[in-house]
Amino acid sequence: MRRAKTVFVDSDILVVGGGMAGCGATYESRYWGRDLKVVCVEKANIERSGAVAQGLYAINCYMGMQWNENQPEDHVRYARNDLMGLVREDLGYDIARHVDATVHKFEEWGLPIMRDPQNGRYQREGKWQIMIHGESYKPIVAEAARKAATEVYNRIMVTHLLMDKRRKRVAGAVGFNVRTGHFYVFRAKAVIVTAGGASHIFKPRAVGEGMGRTWYAPWSSASAYGLPILVGAAMTQMENRIVLTRFKDGYGPVGAYFLHLKTYTQNAYGQDYEAFWRDSIEQLVGDYVNHHPVPTCLRNHALLEEVKAGRGPIRMVTKEAFKDPHKETVGWENFLGMTIGQAVVWASQNIDPKETNPELTTSEPYVMGSHATCSGAWASGPEDYAPAEYQWGYNRMMTVEGLFGGGDAIGGSAHKFSSGSFTEGRIAGKAAVKYVNELGKARPEVSDAECEDLKKAIYKPMENYEIGRNEIVAGTVSPSYILPLHGLQRLEKIMDEYVGGISAYYTTNEPLLTRGLELLGMLKEDLEHLGAEDLHQLQRAWELHHRVLASECVTQHTLFRKETRWPGYYYRADHPKLDDKDWHCFTLSRYDRESGKWEMEKAPVYHIVD
Ligand SMILES: Cc1cc2nc3c(=O)[nH]c(=O)nc-3n(C[C@H](O)[C@H](O)[C@H](O)COP(=O)(O)OP(=O)(O)OC[C@H]3O[C@@H](n4cnc5c(N)ncnc54)[C@H](O)[C@@H]3O)c2cc1C
């Protein structure tokens, strides 16, 4: 691949990742920047890419302001409570006040939203969720982005961001086409990173033939973190990984079951167990356990403790609800619209939820900024609402000039989900247009030498393979390279055993984290020796690079925060309690790629909504 063709693409705004936030960013950039060149680049095909690829059955973030159902402030209170007090209220409020307009657009573009036959409003699944026939959710949203973009480049894996020659601001990105192998240099005045969250950084429950069966999409490969981290963007709350209680083995979602079907959980002996753990949880986290709704992590904690006490498995009581034909239909359609695998698992395990109460379990941890946790980049807030300390330029701009983000990429603002991610992409797009307009003719300059160096580095795994394959000793093993899969499994093992994964019951401590960092350091050295047999493996190699860097960041943050803020997500055994006195704050990190060192600091949490 040394002779791979180089393709240059110039644009005003470059959107990296065409998922929910990326489609929102592309759409809105065109709205405000009629004459600008807006390019969206995606490693898959935006038609069916990202976490919504398979479709969804509910939009989880909708205020319903037209019917006075909720106000943006209510959503801020809800997210703050669920995150044990720590959210960027300015960012959350900003999304909540605009998210309804986004959902109305989805409906206009053809997304079928269910209606409540009694009052004609959108059918509520819960206080924030509305039900949709969403198998084609992503193609519908992608169509809007396709029409808005000047150009969409599918099948291009972005590997690095480019900085201006003077290093002061972002200048574009590079990557390669996973089908043709061409090398792409995207030069842009502003870049919006919307490359999704991270699965497969912790060892998943399903390994071997089942390793693709994870809750968050297996192709969510941490690029949203790996790309900004490498250019020195500050990250926040990266310790706040998410663990989900889901139907066992298929990761089928439980939201519709709890909220719409009104099913509930029991231990193996048919007992309600959550109330049993209330007092002991109060000793760990204080009054947070008395809040309503009980924060997600604390409910996980009760489940985990119950299983540890030997009263598992935990089951969802479906037998009663499934007697009602309407609820039975909803129960199955819920899976068919977004997690078909769960229906297949039940069929293969002889589980008919009318006859058998299915098992629940907790997932391996994931890192993301759009669901019930808020890991991601530290971003500037809205001019009219954010405290001065949270503003350093344009809305959703990271700490690197000209670099914006949305969805899973942006930290501090949980509970955005699909609609909120699209909305945040729109917010970032609008701000990026303003940035580009104010930049005028001053186009950032990209260094040709840097591009050439990156080109060499990007294809190196293919050269490693070409040379190393002559030394294969058995099967696929060669002494001079490691395959991306080997590297991935090594990463997952380190994170699992040292940073609080499933086999450690989500528990870690300072000595474990310190050793984990040493092992991650050795893994990073070995990434130089990745071997890629073909372009597909080359993509896997670069996904691994992003995952490793994000993992290192998660580990640094977990080490820095000396408390257990979210029992049920992870435990610092050496600091087992929540400590509001010292840790009611955000954690921030910054990576210096020259020295390989991380700088950590605290940032204040401002409570804007009472
Ligand atoms: C199983 C599951 C169930 C969910 N249920 C719901 C629900 O019921 N309701 C709801 O509202 N939300 C739900 N969500 C959440 C919702 O899907 C996410 O909040 C949302 O998709 C996040 O948007 P995003 O744009 O940040 O990431 P994504 O939508 O995942 O988009 C990221 C995009 O970046 C691309 N990309 C990644 N790396 C690169 C790279 N290096 N180069 C180029 N492109 C790249 C990816 O291919 C992808 O297209 C669910 C998610 C999952 C996985």
PDB file of N, CA, C and O and ligand atoms in Angstrom, residues 16-22 41-44 46 49-52 56-61 137-138 156-159 194-197 215-217 219-221 223-224 227 251 253 338-339 368 370-371 406-409 416-419 421 546, ligand 1:
ATOM      1  N   VAL A  16     -17.007  14.189  10.934  1.00  0.00           N
ATOM      2  CA  VAL A  16     -16.377  12.865  11.008  1.00  0.00           C
ATOM      3  C   VAL A  16     -17.325  11.904  11.716  1.00  0.00           C
ATOM      4  O   VAL A  16     -17.510  11.981  12.937  1.00  0.00           O
ATOM      5  N   GLY A  17     -17.946  11.000  10.972  1.00  0.00           N
ATOM      6  CA  GLY A  17     -18.899  10.041  11.529  1.00  0.00           C
ATOM      7  C   GLY A  17     -20.320  10.460  11.203  1.00  0.00           C
ATOM      8  O   GLY A  17     -20.791  11.481  11.704  1.00  0.00           O
ATOM      9  N   GLY A  18     -20.991   9.669  10.383  1.00  0.00           N
ATOM     10  CA  GLY A  18     -22.348  10.023   9.948  1.00  0.00           C
ATOM     11  C   GLY A  18     -23.426   9.241  10.668  1.00  0.00           C
ATOM     12  O   GLY A  18     -24.332   8.697  10.054  1.00  0.00           O
ATOM     13  N   GLY A  19     -23.330   9.194  12.010  1.00  0.00           N
ATOM     14  CA  GLY A  19     -24.399   8.570  12.809  1.00  0.00           C
ATOM     15  C   GLY A  19     -25.449   9.616  13.129  1.00  0.00           C
ATOM     16  O   GLY A  19     -25.711  10.526  12.336  1.00  0.00           O
ATOM     17  N   MET A  20     -26.064   9.499  14.298  1.00  0.00           N
ATOM     18  CA  MET A  20     -27.144  10.436  14.648  1.00  0.00           C
ATOM     19  C   MET A  20     -26.620  11.869  14.753  1.00  0.00           C
ATOM     20  O   MET A  20     -27.168  12.786  14.146  1.00  0.00           O
ATOM     21  N   ALA A  21     -25.571  12.068  15.530  1.00  0.00           N
ATOM     22  CA  ALA A  21     -25.064  13.430  15.713  1.00  0.00           C
ATOM     23  C   ALA A  21     -24.469  13.954  14.412  1.00  0.00           C
ATOM     24  O   ALA A  21     -24.619  15.134  14.070  1.00  0.00           O
ATOM     25  N   GLY A  22     -23.794  13.068  13.666  1.00  0.00           N
ATOM     26  CA  GLY A  22     -23.156  13.486  12.411  1.00  0.00           C
ATOM     27  C   GLY A  22     -24.191  13.916  11.384  1.00  0.00           C
ATOM     28  O   GLY A  22     -24.001  14.900  10.651  1.00  0.00           O
ATOM     29  N   VAL A  41     -17.854  12.407   6.397  1.00  0.00           N
ATOM     30  CA  VAL A  41     -17.064  11.204   6.119  1.00  0.00           C
ATOM     31  C   VAL A  41     -17.400  10.130   7.147  1.00  0.00           C
ATOM     32  O   VAL A  41     -17.482  10.399   8.342  1.00  0.00           O
ATOM     33  N   GLU A  42     -17.600   8.915   6.655  1.00  0.00           N
ATOM     34  CA  GLU A  42     -18.153   7.839   7.492  1.00  0.00           C
ATOM     35  C   GLU A  42     -17.427   6.528   7.167  1.00  0.00           C
ATOM     36  O   GLU A  42     -17.198   6.219   6.006  1.00  0.00           O
ATOM     37  N   LYS A  43     -17.111   5.762   8.216  1.00  0.00           N
ATOM     38  CA  LYS A  43     -16.346   4.536   7.941  1.00  0.00           C
ATOM     39  C   LYS A  43     -17.224   3.412   7.387  1.00  0.00           C
ATOM     40  O   LYS A  43     -16.723   2.473   6.782  1.00  0.00           O
ATOM     41  N   ALA A  44     -18.540   3.490   7.628  1.00  0.00           N
ATOM     42  CA  ALA A  44     -19.447   2.484   7.054  1.00  0.00           C
ATOM     43  C   ALA A  44     -20.224   3.163   5.924  1.00  0.00           C
ATOM     44  O   ALA A  44     -19.626   3.744   5.031  1.00  0.00           O
ATOM     45  N   ILE A  46     -23.617   5.783   5.700  1.00  0.00           N
ATOM     46  CA  ILE A  46     -24.512   6.493   6.618  1.00  0.00           C
ATOM     47  C   ILE A  46     -25.950   5.964   6.577  1.00  0.00           C
ATOM     48  O   ILE A  46     -26.709   6.173   7.504  1.00  0.00           O
ATOM     49  N   SER A  49     -25.519   3.201   9.461  1.00  0.00           N
ATOM     50  CA  SER A  49     -24.317   3.181  10.302  1.00  0.00           C
ATOM     51  C   SER A  49     -24.637   3.619  11.728  1.00  0.00           C
ATOM     52  O   SER A  49     -25.683   4.201  11.996  1.00  0.00           O
ATOM     53  N   GLY A  50     -23.711   3.320  12.619  1.00  0.00           N
ATOM     54  CA  GLY A  50     -23.804   3.797  13.998  1.00  0.00           C
ATOM     55  C   GLY A  50     -24.707   2.954  14.870  1.00  0.00           C
ATOM     56  O   GLY A  50     -25.193   1.889  14.471  1.00  0.00           O
ATOM     57  N   ALA A  51     -24.938   3.451  16.067  1.00  0.00           N
ATOM     58  CA  ALA A  51     -25.687   2.687  17.068  1.00  0.00           C
ATOM     59  C   ALA A  51     -27.148   2.495  16.684  1.00  0.00           C
ATOM     60  O   ALA A  51     -27.809   1.600  17.184  1.00  0.00           O
ATOM     61  N   VAL A  52     -27.665   3.330  15.785  1.00  0.00           N
ATOM     62  CA  VAL A  52     -29.075   3.207  15.388  1.00  0.00           C
ATOM     63  C   VAL A  52     -29.224   2.366  14.113  1.00  0.00           C
ATOM     64  O   VAL A  52     -30.313   2.242  13.557  1.00  0.00           O
ATOM     65  N   LEU A  56     -34.630   1.623  16.060  1.00  0.00           N
ATOM     66  CA  LEU A  56     -34.990   1.766  17.474  1.00  0.00           C
ATOM     67  C   LEU A  56     -36.501   1.687  17.596  1.00  0.00           C
ATOM     68  O   LEU A  56     -37.228   1.912  16.620  1.00  0.00           O
ATOM     69  N   TYR A  57     -36.975   1.411  18.777  1.00  0.00           N
ATOM     70  CA  TYR A  57     -38.414   1.298  19.001  1.00  0.00           C
ATOM     71  C   TYR A  57     -38.944   2.494  19.795  1.00  0.00           C
ATOM     72  O   TYR A  57     -40.140   2.665  19.944  1.00  0.00           O
ATOM     73  N   ALA A  58     -38.015   3.274  20.312  1.00  0.00           N
ATOM     74  CA  ALA A  58     -38.438   4.452  21.088  1.00  0.00           C
ATOM     75  C   ALA A  58     -37.435   5.569  20.890  1.00  0.00           C
ATOM     76  O   ALA A  58     -36.243   5.319  20.691  1.00  0.00           O
ATOM     77  N   ILE A  59     -37.937   6.797  20.931  1.00  0.00           N
ATOM     78  CA  ILE A  59     -37.056   7.961  21.017  1.00  0.00           C
ATOM     79  C   ILE A  59     -37.040   8.323  22.489  1.00  0.00           C
ATOM     80  O   ILE A  59     -38.090   8.596  23.081  1.00  0.00           O
ATOM     81  N   ASN A  60     -35.862   8.275  23.070  1.00  0.00           N
ATOM     82  CA  ASN A  60     -35.794   8.355  24.534  1.00  0.00           C
ATOM     83  C   ASN A  60     -35.690   9.764  25.084  1.00  0.00           C
ATOM     84  O   ASN A  60     -35.600   9.939  26.303  1.00  0.00           O
ATOM     85  N   CYS A  61     -35.619  10.753  24.223  1.00  0.00           N
ATOM     86  CA  CYS A  61     -35.506  12.120  24.739  1.00  0.00           C
ATOM     87  C   CYS A  61     -36.485  13.009  23.959  1.00  0.00           C
ATOM     88  O   CYS A  61     -36.203  13.435  22.844  1.00  0.00           O
ATOM     89  N   TYR A 137     -35.429   4.107  11.037  1.00  0.00           N
ATOM     90  CA  TYR A 137     -35.061   5.387  11.644  1.00  0.00           C
ATOM     91  C   TYR A 137     -33.791   5.958  10.991  1.00  0.00           C
ATOM     92  O   TYR A 137     -33.744   7.096  10.537  1.00  0.00           O
ATOM     93  N   LYS A 138     -32.751   5.119  10.923  1.00  0.00           N
ATOM     94  CA  LYS A 138     -31.467   5.637  10.421  1.00  0.00           C
ATOM     95  C   LYS A 138     -31.529   6.030   8.945  1.00  0.00           C
ATOM     96  O   LYS A 138     -31.074   7.135   8.592  1.00  0.00           O
ATOM     97  N   ILE A 156     -14.847   5.376   4.586  1.00  0.00           N
ATOM     98  CA  ILE A 156     -13.518   5.924   4.883  1.00  0.00           C
ATOM     99  C   ILE A 156     -13.323   5.983   6.385  1.00  0.00           C
ATOM    100  O   ILE A 156     -14.081   6.641   7.109  1.00  0.00           O
ATOM    101  N   MET A 157     -12.331   5.259   6.853  1.00  0.00           N
ATOM    102  CA  MET A 157     -11.997   5.228   8.282  1.00  0.00           C
ATOM    103  C   MET A 157     -11.061   6.399   8.565  1.00  0.00           C
ATOM    104  O   MET A 157      -9.945   6.459   8.027  1.00  0.00           O
ATOM    105  N   VAL A 158     -11.524   7.336   9.374  1.00  0.00           N
ATOM    106  CA  VAL A 158     -10.660   8.461   9.752  1.00  0.00           C
ATOM    107  C   VAL A 158      -9.745   7.995  10.882  1.00  0.00           C
ATOM    108  O   VAL A 158     -10.210   7.447  11.886  1.00  0.00           O
ATOM    109  N   THR A 159      -8.459   8.200  10.691  1.00  0.00           N
ATOM    110  CA  THR A 159      -7.490   7.694  11.677  1.00  0.00           C
ATOM    111  C   THR A 159      -6.903   8.800  12.547  1.00  0.00           C
ATOM    112  O   THR A 159      -6.582   8.568  13.710  1.00  0.00           O
ATOM    113  N   THR A 194     -18.113  13.309  15.418  1.00  0.00           N
ATOM    114  CA  THR A 194     -19.354  12.671  15.871  1.00  0.00           C
ATOM    115  C   THR A 194     -19.222  11.161  15.619  1.00  0.00           C
ATOM    116  O   THR A 194     -20.058  10.561  14.940  1.00  0.00           O
ATOM    117  N   ALA A 195     -18.132  10.592  16.118  1.00  0.00           N
ATOM    118  CA  ALA A 195     -17.796   9.215  15.734  1.00  0.00           C
ATOM    119  C   ALA A 195     -18.245   8.167  16.755  1.00  0.00           C
ATOM    120  O   ALA A 195     -17.703   7.070  16.811  1.00  0.00           O
ATOM    121  N   GLY A 196     -19.240   8.494  17.586  1.00  0.00           N
ATOM    122  CA  GLY A 196     -19.883   7.464  18.424  1.00  0.00           C
ATOM    123  C   GLY A 196     -19.104   7.062  19.663  1.00  0.00           C
ATOM    124  O   GLY A 196     -18.037   7.600  19.972  1.00  0.00           O
ATOM    125  N   GLY A 197     -19.629   6.100  20.410  1.00  0.00           N
ATOM    126  CA  GLY A 197     -19.051   5.694  21.698  1.00  0.00           C
ATOM    127  C   GLY A 197     -18.077   4.539  21.570  1.00  0.00           C
ATOM    128  O   GLY A 197     -17.518   4.308  20.495  1.00  0.00           O
ATOM    129  N   TRP A 215     -23.852  -5.061  23.812  1.00  0.00           N
ATOM    130  CA  TRP A 215     -25.018  -4.167  23.843  1.00  0.00           C
ATOM    131  C   TRP A 215     -24.759  -2.982  22.924  1.00  0.00           C
ATOM    132  O   TRP A 215     -25.446  -2.793  21.940  1.00  0.00           O
ATOM    133  N   TYR A 216     -23.716  -2.163  23.245  1.00  0.00           N
ATOM    134  CA  TYR A 216     -23.452  -1.058  22.324  1.00  0.00           C
ATOM    135  C   TYR A 216     -22.841  -1.641  21.057  1.00  0.00           C
ATOM    136  O   TYR A 216     -22.233  -2.702  21.081  1.00  0.00           O
ATOM    137  N   ALA A 217     -23.020  -0.924  19.949  1.00  0.00           N
ATOM    138  CA  ALA A 217     -22.643  -1.494  18.665  1.00  0.00           C
ATOM    139  C   ALA A 217     -21.166  -1.903  18.654  1.00  0.00           C
ATOM    140  O   ALA A 217     -20.312  -1.142  19.087  1.00  0.00           O
ATOM    141  N   TRP A 219     -19.173  -1.908  16.376  1.00  0.00           N
ATOM    142  CA  TRP A 219     -18.373  -1.016  15.518  1.00  0.00           C
ATOM    143  C   TRP A 219     -18.200   0.370  16.134  1.00  0.00           C
ATOM    144  O   TRP A 219     -17.624   1.249  15.511  1.00  0.00           O
ATOM    145  N   SER A 220     -18.716   0.578  17.340  1.00  0.00           N
ATOM    146  CA  SER A 220     -18.465   1.842  18.046  1.00  0.00           C
ATOM    147  C   SER A 220     -17.075   1.724  18.665  1.00  0.00           C
ATOM    148  O   SER A 220     -16.901   1.151  19.736  1.00  0.00           O
ATOM    149  N   SER A 221     -16.071   2.255  17.981  1.00  0.00           N
ATOM    150  CA  SER A 221     -14.694   1.870  18.305  1.00  0.00           C
ATOM    151  C   SER A 221     -13.879   3.002  18.935  1.00  0.00           C
ATOM    152  O   SER A 221     -12.663   3.047  18.787  1.00  0.00           O
ATOM    153  N   SER A 223     -13.420   6.081  18.339  1.00  0.00           N
ATOM    154  CA  SER A 223     -12.765   7.133  17.545  1.00  0.00           C
ATOM    155  C   SER A 223     -13.156   8.522  18.049  1.00  0.00           C
ATOM    156  O   SER A 223     -12.368   9.462  17.962  1.00  0.00           O
ATOM    157  N   ALA A 224     -14.373   8.648  18.564  1.00  0.00           N
ATOM    158  CA  ALA A 224     -14.823   9.958  19.059  1.00  0.00           C
ATOM    159  C   ALA A 224     -13.929  10.445  20.196  1.00  0.00           C
ATOM    160  O   ALA A 224     -13.885  11.642  20.478  1.00  0.00           O
ATOM    161  N   LEU A 227      -9.572  10.289  18.523  1.00  0.00           N
ATOM    162  CA  LEU A 227      -9.169  11.373  17.604  1.00  0.00           C
ATOM    163  C   LEU A 227      -8.888  12.673  18.365  1.00  0.00           C
ATOM    164  O   LEU A 227      -7.786  13.238  18.236  1.00  0.00           O
ATOM    165  N   TYR A 251     -28.792  -8.995  25.179  1.00  0.00           N
ATOM    166  CA  TYR A 251     -28.740  -7.563  25.510  1.00  0.00           C
ATOM    167  C   TYR A 251     -30.021  -6.829  25.119  1.00  0.00           C
ATOM    168  O   TYR A 251     -29.998  -5.627  24.838  1.00  0.00           O
ATOM    169  N   PRO A 253     -33.215  -4.667  25.213  1.00  0.00           N
ATOM    170  CA  PRO A 253     -33.494  -3.531  26.099  1.00  0.00           C
ATOM    171  C   PRO A 253     -34.660  -3.805  27.039  1.00  0.00           C
ATOM    172  O   PRO A 253     -35.570  -4.566  26.713  1.00  0.00           O
ATOM    173  N   MET A 338     -35.422  -3.272  17.022  1.00  0.00           N
ATOM    174  CA  MET A 338     -34.079  -2.768  17.353  1.00  0.00           C
ATOM    175  C   MET A 338     -33.055  -3.790  17.835  1.00  0.00           C
ATOM    176  O   MET A 338     -31.860  -3.549  17.755  1.00  0.00           O
ATOM    177  N   THR A 339     -33.500  -4.935  18.341  1.00  0.00           N
ATOM    178  CA  THR A 339     -32.525  -5.924  18.828  1.00  0.00           C
ATOM    179  C   THR A 339     -33.038  -7.312  18.485  1.00  0.00           C
ATOM    180  O   THR A 339     -33.345  -8.115  19.365  1.00  0.00           O
ATOM    181  N   MET A 368     -19.450   6.079  26.821  1.00  0.00           N
ATOM    182  CA  MET A 368     -20.268   6.861  25.907  1.00  0.00           C
ATOM    183  C   MET A 368     -20.784   8.130  26.577  1.00  0.00           C
ATOM    184  O   MET A 368     -20.832   8.226  27.789  1.00  0.00           O
ATOM    185  N   SER A 370     -23.824   9.695  25.413  1.00  0.00           N
ATOM    186  CA  SER A 370     -25.198  10.043  25.031  1.00  0.00           C
ATOM    187  C   SER A 370     -26.259   9.283  25.792  1.00  0.00           C
ATOM    188  O   SER A 370     -27.419   9.647  25.752  1.00  0.00           O
ATOM    189  N   HIS A 371     -25.894   8.221  26.464  1.00  0.00           N
ATOM    190  CA  HIS A 371     -26.886   7.385  27.155  1.00  0.00           C
ATOM    191  C   HIS A 371     -26.945   7.824  28.615  1.00  0.00           C
ATOM    192  O   HIS A 371     -26.969   9.019  28.895  1.00  0.00           O
ATOM    193  N   GLY A 406     -20.406  16.237  18.946  1.00  0.00           N
ATOM    194  CA  GLY A 406     -21.804  16.029  19.313  1.00  0.00           C
ATOM    195  C   GLY A 406     -22.054  14.570  19.637  1.00  0.00           C
ATOM    196  O   GLY A 406     -21.267  13.687  19.278  1.00  0.00           O
ATOM    197  N   GLY A 407     -23.143  14.301  20.344  1.00  0.00           N
ATOM    198  CA  GLY A 407     -23.522  12.919  20.669  1.00  0.00           C
ATOM    199  C   GLY A 407     -22.565  12.302  21.664  1.00  0.00           C
ATOM    200  O   GLY A 407     -22.145  12.933  22.635  1.00  0.00           O
ATOM    201  N   ASP A 408     -22.175  11.068  21.396  1.00  0.00           N
ATOM    202  CA  ASP A 408     -21.280  10.366  22.318  1.00  0.00           C
ATOM    203  C   ASP A 408     -19.944  11.078  22.508  1.00  0.00           C
ATOM    204  O   ASP A 408     -19.243  10.857  23.496  1.00  0.00           O
ATOM    205  N   ALA A 409     -19.579  11.907  21.552  1.00  0.00           N
ATOM    206  CA  ALA A 409     -18.257  12.557  21.612  1.00  0.00           C
ATOM    207  C   ALA A 409     -18.169  13.609  22.710  1.00  0.00           C
ATOM    208  O   ALA A 409     -17.086  13.882  23.220  1.00  0.00           O
ATOM    209  N   LYS A 416     -29.013  12.071  26.277  1.00  0.00           N
ATOM    210  CA  LYS A 416     -29.360  12.706  25.001  1.00  0.00           C
ATOM    211  C   LYS A 416     -30.024  11.677  24.089  1.00  0.00           C
ATOM    212  O   LYS A 416     -30.901  12.005  23.307  1.00  0.00           O
ATOM    213  N   PHE A 417     -29.504  10.482  24.112  1.00  0.00           N
ATOM    214  CA  PHE A 417     -30.008   9.401  23.258  1.00  0.00           C
ATOM    215  C   PHE A 417     -30.007   9.810  21.776  1.00  0.00           C
ATOM    216  O   PHE A 417     -29.265  10.709  21.400  1.00  0.00           O
ATOM    217  N   SER A 418     -30.846   9.134  20.978  1.00  0.00           N
ATOM    218  CA  SER A 418     -30.760   9.351  19.532  1.00  0.00           C
ATOM    219  C   SER A 418     -31.179  10.774  19.153  1.00  0.00           C
ATOM    220  O   SER A 418     -30.472  11.469  18.404  1.00  0.00           O
ATOM    221  N   SER A 419     -32.310  11.229  19.684  1.00  0.00           N
ATOM    222  CA  SER A 419     -32.835  12.552  19.313  1.00  0.00           C
ATOM    223  C   SER A 419     -31.945  13.672  19.860  1.00  0.00           C
ATOM    224  O   SER A 419     -31.677  14.660  19.161  1.00  0.00           O
ATOM    225  N   SER A 421     -28.773  13.401  20.510  1.00  0.00           N
ATOM    226  CA  SER A 421     -27.487  13.375  19.798  1.00  0.00           C
ATOM    227  C   SER A 421     -27.615  14.122  18.477  1.00  0.00           C
ATOM    228  O   SER A 421     -26.745  14.917  18.101  1.00  0.00           O
ATOM    229  N   HIS A 546      -7.502   3.566  18.526  1.00  0.00           N
ATOM    230  CA  HIS A 546      -8.434   4.495  19.185  1.00  0.00           C
ATOM    231  C   HIS A 546      -8.943   3.919  20.499  1.00  0.00           C
ATOM    232  O   HIS A 546      -9.072   4.621  21.503  1.00  0.00           O
TER     233      HIS A 546
HETATM  234  C1  LIG B   1     -28.724  -1.241  21.612  1.00  0.00           C
HETATM  235  C2  LIG B   1     -28.998   0.235  21.672  1.00  0.00           C
HETATM  236  C3  LIG B   1     -30.248   0.668  22.036  1.00  0.00           C
HETATM  237  C4  LIG B   1     -30.532   2.027  22.068  1.00  0.00           C
HETATM  238  N1  LIG B   1     -31.796   2.400  22.353  1.00  0.00           N
HETATM  239  C5  LIG B   1     -32.167   3.678  22.190  1.00  0.00           C
HETATM  240  C6  LIG B   1     -33.543   4.019  22.255  1.00  0.00           C
HETATM  241  O1  LIG B   1     -34.403   3.178  22.467  1.00  0.00           O
HETATM  242  N2  LIG B   1     -33.870   5.316  22.051  1.00  0.00           N
HETATM  243  C7  LIG B   1     -32.949   6.280  21.794  1.00  0.00           C
HETATM  244  O2  LIG B   1     -33.329   7.437  21.596  1.00  0.00           O
HETATM  245  N3  LIG B   1     -31.619   5.979  21.746  1.00  0.00           N
HETATM  246  C8  LIG B   1     -31.206   4.696  21.925  1.00  0.00           C
HETATM  247  N4  LIG B   1     -29.876   4.346  21.832  1.00  0.00           N
HETATM  248  C9  LIG B   1     -28.864   5.410  21.841  1.00  0.00           C
HETATM  249  C10 LIG B   1     -28.541   6.034  20.487  1.00  0.00           C
HETATM  250  O3  LIG B   1     -28.387   5.052  19.541  1.00  0.00           O
HETATM  251  C11 LIG B   1     -27.255   6.862  20.644  1.00  0.00           C
HETATM  252  O4  LIG B   1     -27.452   7.777  21.673  1.00  0.00           O
HETATM  253  C12 LIG B   1     -26.870   7.634  19.379  1.00  0.00           C
HETATM  254  O5  LIG B   1     -26.812   6.800  18.266  1.00  0.00           O
HETATM  255  C13 LIG B   1     -25.522   8.337  19.561  1.00  0.00           C
HETATM  256  O6  LIG B   1     -25.272   9.100  18.412  1.00  0.00           O
HETATM  257  P1  LIG B   1     -23.771   9.373  17.871  1.00  0.00           P
HETATM  258  O7  LIG B   1     -23.909  10.109  16.607  1.00  0.00           O
HETATM  259  O8  LIG B   1     -22.954   9.939  18.959  1.00  0.00           O
HETATM  260  O9  LIG B   1     -23.182   7.925  17.581  1.00  0.00           O
HETATM  261  P2  LIG B   1     -23.592   6.924  16.402  1.00  0.00           P
HETATM  262  O10 LIG B   1     -25.002   7.099  16.024  1.00  0.00           O
HETATM  263  O11 LIG B   1     -23.151   5.572  16.839  1.00  0.00           O
HETATM  264  O12 LIG B   1     -22.710   7.407  15.170  1.00  0.00           O
HETATM  265  C14 LIG B   1     -21.307   7.322  15.121  1.00  0.00           C
HETATM  266  C15 LIG B   1     -20.890   7.206  13.662  1.00  0.00           C
HETATM  267  O13 LIG B   1     -19.496   7.406  13.510  1.00  0.00           O
HETATM  268  C16 LIG B   1     -18.987   6.460  12.593  1.00  0.00           C
HETATM  269  N5  LIG B   1     -17.552   6.304  12.879  1.00  0.00           N
HETATM  270  C17 LIG B   1     -16.999   5.796  13.995  1.00  0.00           C
HETATM  271  N6  LIG B   1     -15.664   5.868  13.922  1.00  0.00           N
HETATM  272  C18 LIG B   1     -15.355   6.432  12.740  1.00  0.00           C
HETATM  273  C19 LIG B   1     -14.128   6.759  12.100  1.00  0.00           C
HETATM  274  N7  LIG B   1     -12.955   6.538  12.695  1.00  0.00           N
HETATM  275  N8  LIG B   1     -14.174   7.304  10.861  1.00  0.00           N
HETATM  276  C20 LIG B   1     -15.363   7.545  10.242  1.00  0.00           C
HETATM  277  N9  LIG B   1     -16.553   7.246  10.814  1.00  0.00           N
HETATM  278  C21 LIG B   1     -16.557   6.706  12.058  1.00  0.00           C
HETATM  279  C22 LIG B   1     -19.816   5.221  12.866  1.00  0.00           C
HETATM  280  O14 LIG B   1     -19.760   4.283  11.837  1.00  0.00           O
HETATM  281  C23 LIG B   1     -21.198   5.833  13.081  1.00  0.00           C
HETATM  282  O15 LIG B   1     -21.899   5.980  11.869  1.00  0.00           O
HETATM  283  C24 LIG B   1     -29.533   2.992  21.781  1.00  0.00           C
HETATM  284  C25 LIG B   1     -28.254   2.541  21.419  1.00  0.00           C
HETATM  285  C26 LIG B   1     -27.992   1.174  21.347  1.00  0.00           C
HETATM  286  C27 LIG B   1     -26.647   0.689  20.901  1.00  0.00           C
END
